[in-house]
């Protein structure tokens, strides 16, 4: 299937399978995949390492200037790196998950991440997932998808993901974290999580990844009148 040179924006709630779906689309269509959440997670890990998060979870104002020294990237395999060192596992822990949303609500952090995303996506033909890609980062994206799934399914998926990586997790704690992040993400002042009016809604509670790909191919065919 020949897809035009567009940005595909995938937004939605925490742990709705955005990144798995976005990665698969990128592979299927020969697009670059960019995980905006990974950049917010990397900023959070950086702030933790620099001791810029206080005991009460408030963030030191020094983070703003410290970000000038943060070199965050994706390697060829799409793994997140800080100073060229892979930190993919470290950014996916519950410790980072529990602090990422307040950090992602800071306007200067959002500016930092948005700038990096635009630099990395400059060539087009990109699938990007996050919370505000279709509304703020790429409001003119060629295709916008908004993902959702039931809380039970989302918590179960994230729990299995963490335990498969050998990280200890409790399903109730995972669920609480997803609910807290959804709340903070949807209620923050700067570019809150919200569904773009021109997005296609995908509830994948009962869908396989193959079904998701068939669904998006149908959407693309209809939208761009692709015949093959
Ligand atoms: O994978 P999961 O859905 O758990 O989250 P993620 O995509 O890794 O994003 C982690 C956190 O970063 C989210 O809970 C948001 O607080 C924040 N985020 C954001 O504010 N804006 C984005 N475009 C992407 C992530």
Short mmCIF file of C-alpha atoms and ligand atoms in Angstrom, two decimals:
data_model
loop_
_atom_site.label_atom_id
_atom_site.label_comp_id
_atom_site.label_asym_id
_atom_site.label_seq_id
_atom_site.Cartn_x
_atom_site.Cartn_y
_atom_site.Cartn_z
CA UNK A 1 0.00 0.00 0.00
CA UNK A 2 1.52 3.37 -1.02
CA UNK A 3 1.02 5.95 1.71
CA UNK A 4 1.58 9.67 1.05
CA UNK A 5 4.34 11.54 2.95
CA UNK A 6 2.35 12.36 6.05
CA UNK A 7 2.70 12.48 9.82
CA UNK A 8 0.47 9.92 11.56
CA UNK A 9 -0.43 11.15 15.05
CA UNK A 10 -1.50 8.55 17.61
CA UNK A 11 -2.84 9.98 20.87
CA UNK A 12 -4.74 8.53 23.77
CA UNK A 13 -4.84 7.42 27.38
CA UNK A 14 -1.99 5.69 29.22
CA UNK A 15 -1.30 2.10 28.26
CA UNK A 16 -3.86 1.85 25.47
CA UNK A 17 -1.29 0.19 23.22
CA UNK A 18 -0.36 3.36 21.33
CA UNK A 19 3.32 2.56 21.02
CA UNK A 20 2.86 -1.08 19.96
CA UNK A 21 0.38 -0.02 17.29
CA UNK A 22 2.45 2.99 16.18
CA UNK A 23 5.60 0.81 15.92
CA UNK A 24 3.76 -1.77 13.85
CA UNK A 25 2.34 0.88 11.50
CA UNK A 26 5.82 2.37 11.06
CA UNK A 27 7.17 -1.07 10.12
CA UNK A 28 4.26 -1.84 7.80
CA UNK A 29 4.37 1.53 5.98
CA UNK A 30 8.16 2.17 6.09
CA UNK A 31 7.75 5.22 8.34
CA UNK A 32 9.95 6.47 11.19
CA UNK A 33 8.50 5.83 14.65
CA UNK A 34 8.87 8.50 17.34
CA UNK A 35 7.71 7.89 20.93
CA UNK A 36 7.06 11.29 22.53
CA UNK A 37 6.26 9.69 25.91
CA UNK A 38 9.77 8.21 25.97
CA UNK A 39 11.18 11.75 25.86
CA UNK A 40 9.03 12.82 28.85
CA UNK A 41 10.17 9.67 30.63
CA UNK A 42 13.83 10.47 29.80
CA UNK A 43 13.44 13.99 31.20
CA UNK A 44 11.99 12.44 34.37
CA UNK A 45 14.86 9.96 34.72
CA UNK A 46 17.31 12.82 34.18
CA UNK A 47 15.58 14.92 36.88
CA UNK A 48 15.72 11.96 39.28
CA UNK A 49 19.41 11.37 38.60
CA UNK A 50 20.20 15.07 39.07
CA UNK A 51 18.26 15.05 42.36
CA UNK A 52 15.87 17.68 41.09
CA UNK A 53 12.73 15.97 42.44
CA UNK A 54 12.07 16.67 46.12
CA UNK A 55 10.62 14.19 48.62
CA UNK A 56 7.14 15.74 48.22
CA UNK A 57 7.46 15.15 44.44
CA UNK A 58 7.79 18.87 43.66
CA UNK A 59 10.35 19.71 40.99
CA UNK A 60 13.27 22.07 41.51
CA UNK A 61 13.22 25.14 39.25
CA UNK A 62 16.82 24.23 38.32
CA UNK A 63 15.43 21.60 35.94
CA UNK A 64 14.76 24.36 33.43
CA UNK A 65 18.42 25.32 33.00
CA UNK A 66 19.65 21.74 33.52
CA UNK A 67 17.68 20.68 30.42
CA UNK A 68 20.26 22.61 28.40
CA UNK A 69 22.69 19.76 29.11
CA UNK A 70 20.29 16.87 28.40
CA UNK A 71 21.13 14.99 25.19
CA UNK A 72 18.26 12.65 24.49
CA UNK A 73 17.91 10.57 21.35
CA UNK A 74 16.69 7.31 19.85
CA UNK A 75 19.24 4.82 18.51
CA UNK A 76 18.80 2.79 15.29
CA UNK A 77 16.64 0.25 17.10
CA UNK A 78 14.42 3.03 18.44
CA UNK A 79 15.73 2.69 21.99
CA UNK A 80 15.84 5.83 24.12
CA UNK A 81 19.34 7.11 24.91
CA UNK A 82 20.73 9.77 27.23
CA UNK A 83 24.23 10.90 26.21
CA UNK A 84 24.23 7.99 23.73
CA UNK A 85 23.70 5.43 26.55
CA UNK A 86 20.56 3.26 26.21
CA UNK A 87 18.13 3.92 29.08
CA UNK A 88 15.13 2.09 27.63
CA UNK A 89 14.55 -0.14 30.69
CA UNK A 90 15.25 2.59 33.23
CA UNK A 91 12.59 4.92 31.77
CA UNK A 92 9.87 2.22 31.93
CA UNK A 93 9.98 1.57 35.68
CA UNK A 94 7.11 2.36 38.06
CA UNK A 95 9.41 4.88 39.73
CA UNK A 96 9.56 6.94 36.51
CA UNK A 97 5.87 6.28 35.74
CA UNK A 98 4.89 7.70 39.11
CA UNK A 99 6.72 10.99 38.52
CA UNK A 100 6.43 11.57 34.78
CA UNK A 101 3.02 13.26 34.54
CA UNK A 102 3.75 16.23 36.86
CA UNK A 103 7.02 16.75 34.97
CA UNK A 104 5.24 16.55 31.60
CA UNK A 105 2.83 19.25 32.81
CA UNK A 106 5.65 21.83 33.06
CA UNK A 107 5.45 24.22 30.07
CA UNK A 108 9.26 24.44 29.64
CA UNK A 109 9.52 20.62 29.61
CA UNK A 110 6.83 20.48 26.91
CA UNK A 111 8.72 23.09 24.87
CA UNK A 112 11.92 21.06 25.20
CA UNK A 113 10.24 17.84 24.05
CA UNK A 114 8.26 19.52 21.23
CA UNK A 115 11.48 21.02 19.87
CA UNK A 116 13.22 17.61 19.88
CA UNK A 117 10.21 15.99 18.18
CA UNK A 118 10.17 18.58 15.39
CA UNK A 119 13.94 18.16 14.88
CA UNK A 120 13.62 14.39 14.67
CA UNK A 121 10.52 14.43 12.42
CA UNK A 122 11.83 16.95 9.93
CA UNK A 123 11.93 14.40 7.11
CA UNK A 124 8.19 13.56 7.32
CA UNK A 125 6.85 9.97 6.93
CA UNK A 126 6.61 9.63 10.68
CA UNK A 127 4.32 7.86 13.12
CA UNK A 128 4.37 9.65 16.46
CA UNK A 129 2.50 8.68 19.60
CA UNK A 130 1.64 10.69 22.71
CA UNK A 131 -1.06 12.81 24.27
CA UNK A 132 -1.07 16.04 22.27
CA UNK A 133 0.49 15.15 18.92
CA UNK A 134 -2.66 15.73 16.85
CA UNK A 135 -3.77 18.75 18.87
CA UNK A 136 -0.52 20.66 19.55
CA UNK A 137 2.69 19.14 18.21
CA UNK A 138 1.47 18.36 14.67
CA UNK A 139 -1.99 19.93 14.36
CA UNK A 140 -1.77 19.44 10.57
CA UNK A 141 -0.93 15.72 10.78
CA UNK A 142 -2.24 13.84 7.74
CA UNK A 143 -3.91 11.20 9.89
CA UNK A 144 -4.92 11.47 13.55
CA UNK A 145 -5.90 8.47 15.64
CA UNK A 146 -7.21 8.65 19.20
CA UNK A 147 -6.86 5.40 21.16
CA UNK A 148 -8.78 4.12 24.10
CA UNK A 149 -9.46 0.77 25.83
CA UNK A 150 -11.14 -0.37 29.03
CA UNK A 151 -9.26 0.24 32.28
CA UNK A 152 -9.20 -3.51 33.04
CA UNK A 153 -7.56 -4.32 29.72
CA UNK A 154 -5.09 -1.46 30.00
CA UNK A 155 -4.00 -2.37 33.54
CA UNK A 156 -3.67 -6.04 32.63
CA UNK A 157 -1.50 -5.24 29.59
CA UNK A 158 0.85 -2.95 31.54
CA UNK A 159 1.08 -5.44 34.41
CA UNK A 160 2.10 -8.24 32.02
CA UNK A 161 4.57 -5.93 30.29
CA UNK A 162 6.29 -5.04 33.59
CA UNK A 163 6.37 -8.58 34.97
CA UNK A 164 7.65 -9.95 31.64
CA UNK A 165 10.62 -7.61 32.07
CA UNK A 166 11.19 -8.97 35.56
CA UNK A 167 10.00 -5.79 37.27
CA UNK A 168 7.88 -6.28 40.37
CA UNK A 169 4.37 -4.89 40.01
CA UNK A 170 0.98 -5.15 41.63
CA UNK A 171 -2.09 -4.84 39.44
CA UNK A 172 -3.85 -2.40 41.80
CA UNK A 173 -0.79 -0.15 41.90
CA UNK A 174 -0.56 -0.23 38.08
CA UNK A 175 -4.25 0.67 37.77
CA UNK A 176 -3.91 3.52 40.27
CA UNK A 177 -0.91 4.89 38.34
CA UNK A 178 -2.82 4.79 35.02
CA UNK A 179 -5.81 6.58 36.58
CA UNK A 180 -3.58 9.23 38.17
CA UNK A 181 -1.70 9.89 34.94
CA UNK A 182 -4.92 10.07 32.90
CA UNK A 183 -6.25 12.63 35.37
CA UNK A 184 -3.12 14.81 35.41
CA UNK A 185 -2.68 14.52 31.62
CA UNK A 186 -6.30 15.52 30.94
CA UNK A 187 -6.42 18.39 33.44
CA UNK A 188 -3.08 20.16 33.03
CA UNK A 189 -3.09 23.70 31.68
CA UNK A 190 -0.57 23.28 28.86
CA UNK A 191 -1.80 21.12 25.97
CA UNK A 192 -3.90 18.66 27.97
CA UNK A 193 -4.79 15.25 26.62
CA UNK A 194 -7.90 15.70 24.53
CA UNK A 195 -9.27 14.15 21.38
CA UNK A 196 -8.70 16.20 18.21
CA UNK A 197 -12.03 16.86 16.48
CA UNK A 198 -10.67 15.44 13.22
CA UNK A 199 -9.23 12.23 14.75
CA UNK A 200 -10.42 8.67 14.18
CA UNK A 201 -11.37 6.86 17.38
CA UNK A 202 -9.92 3.40 17.96
CA UNK A 203 -11.10 1.36 20.96
CA UNK A 204 -8.85 -1.70 20.90
CA UNK A 205 -10.15 -3.41 24.07
CA UNK A 206 -11.09 -6.47 22.03
CA UNK A 207 -8.81 -6.17 19.02
CA UNK A 208 -5.63 -7.94 17.97
CA UNK A 209 -2.76 -5.95 16.45
CA UNK A 210 -3.53 -7.53 13.05
CA UNK A 211 -7.08 -6.20 13.32
CA UNK A 212 -5.71 -2.77 14.19
CA UNK A 213 -3.57 -2.76 11.04
CA UNK A 214 -6.55 -3.80 8.89
CA UNK A 215 -8.56 -1.02 10.52
CA UNK A 216 -5.95 1.68 9.79
CA UNK A 217 -5.49 0.48 6.20
CA UNK A 218 -9.23 0.89 5.72
CA UNK A 219 -9.09 4.39 7.19
CA UNK A 220 -6.14 5.38 4.96
CA UNK A 221 -7.80 3.96 1.85
CA UNK A 222 -10.94 5.96 2.54
CA UNK A 223 -9.13 9.16 3.49
CA UNK A 224 -6.57 9.24 0.68
CA UNK A 225 -8.57 7.28 -1.91
CA UNK A 226 -5.78 4.68 -2.14
CA UNK A 227 -6.78 1.86 -4.45
CA UNK A 228 -4.07 -0.81 -3.82
O1 LIG B 1 3.19 4.17 27.57
P1 LIG B 1 2.26 4.98 28.44
O2 LIG B 1 0.93 5.16 27.79
O3 LIG B 1 2.17 4.50 29.82
O4 LIG B 1 2.85 6.46 28.59
P2 LIG B 1 3.93 7.18 27.70
O5 LIG B 1 3.42 7.38 26.31
O6 LIG B 1 5.24 6.53 27.88
O7 LIG B 1 3.95 8.64 28.37
C1 LIG B 1 4.37 8.83 29.70
C2 LIG B 1 3.80 10.13 30.23
O8 LIG B 1 4.36 11.23 29.48
C3 LIG B 1 2.28 10.32 30.11
O9 LIG B 1 1.56 9.79 31.19
C4 LIG B 1 2.15 11.84 30.05
O10 LIG B 1 2.16 12.38 31.34
C5 LIG B 1 3.41 12.27 29.35
N1 LIG B 1 3.19 12.57 27.92
C6 LIG B 1 2.68 13.81 27.58
O11 LIG B 1 2.33 14.59 28.45
N2 LIG B 1 2.56 14.17 26.28
C7 LIG B 1 2.92 13.32 25.30
N3 LIG B 1 2.82 13.73 24.03
C8 LIG B 1 3.41 12.04 25.62
C9 LIG B 1 3.54 11.68 26.95
#
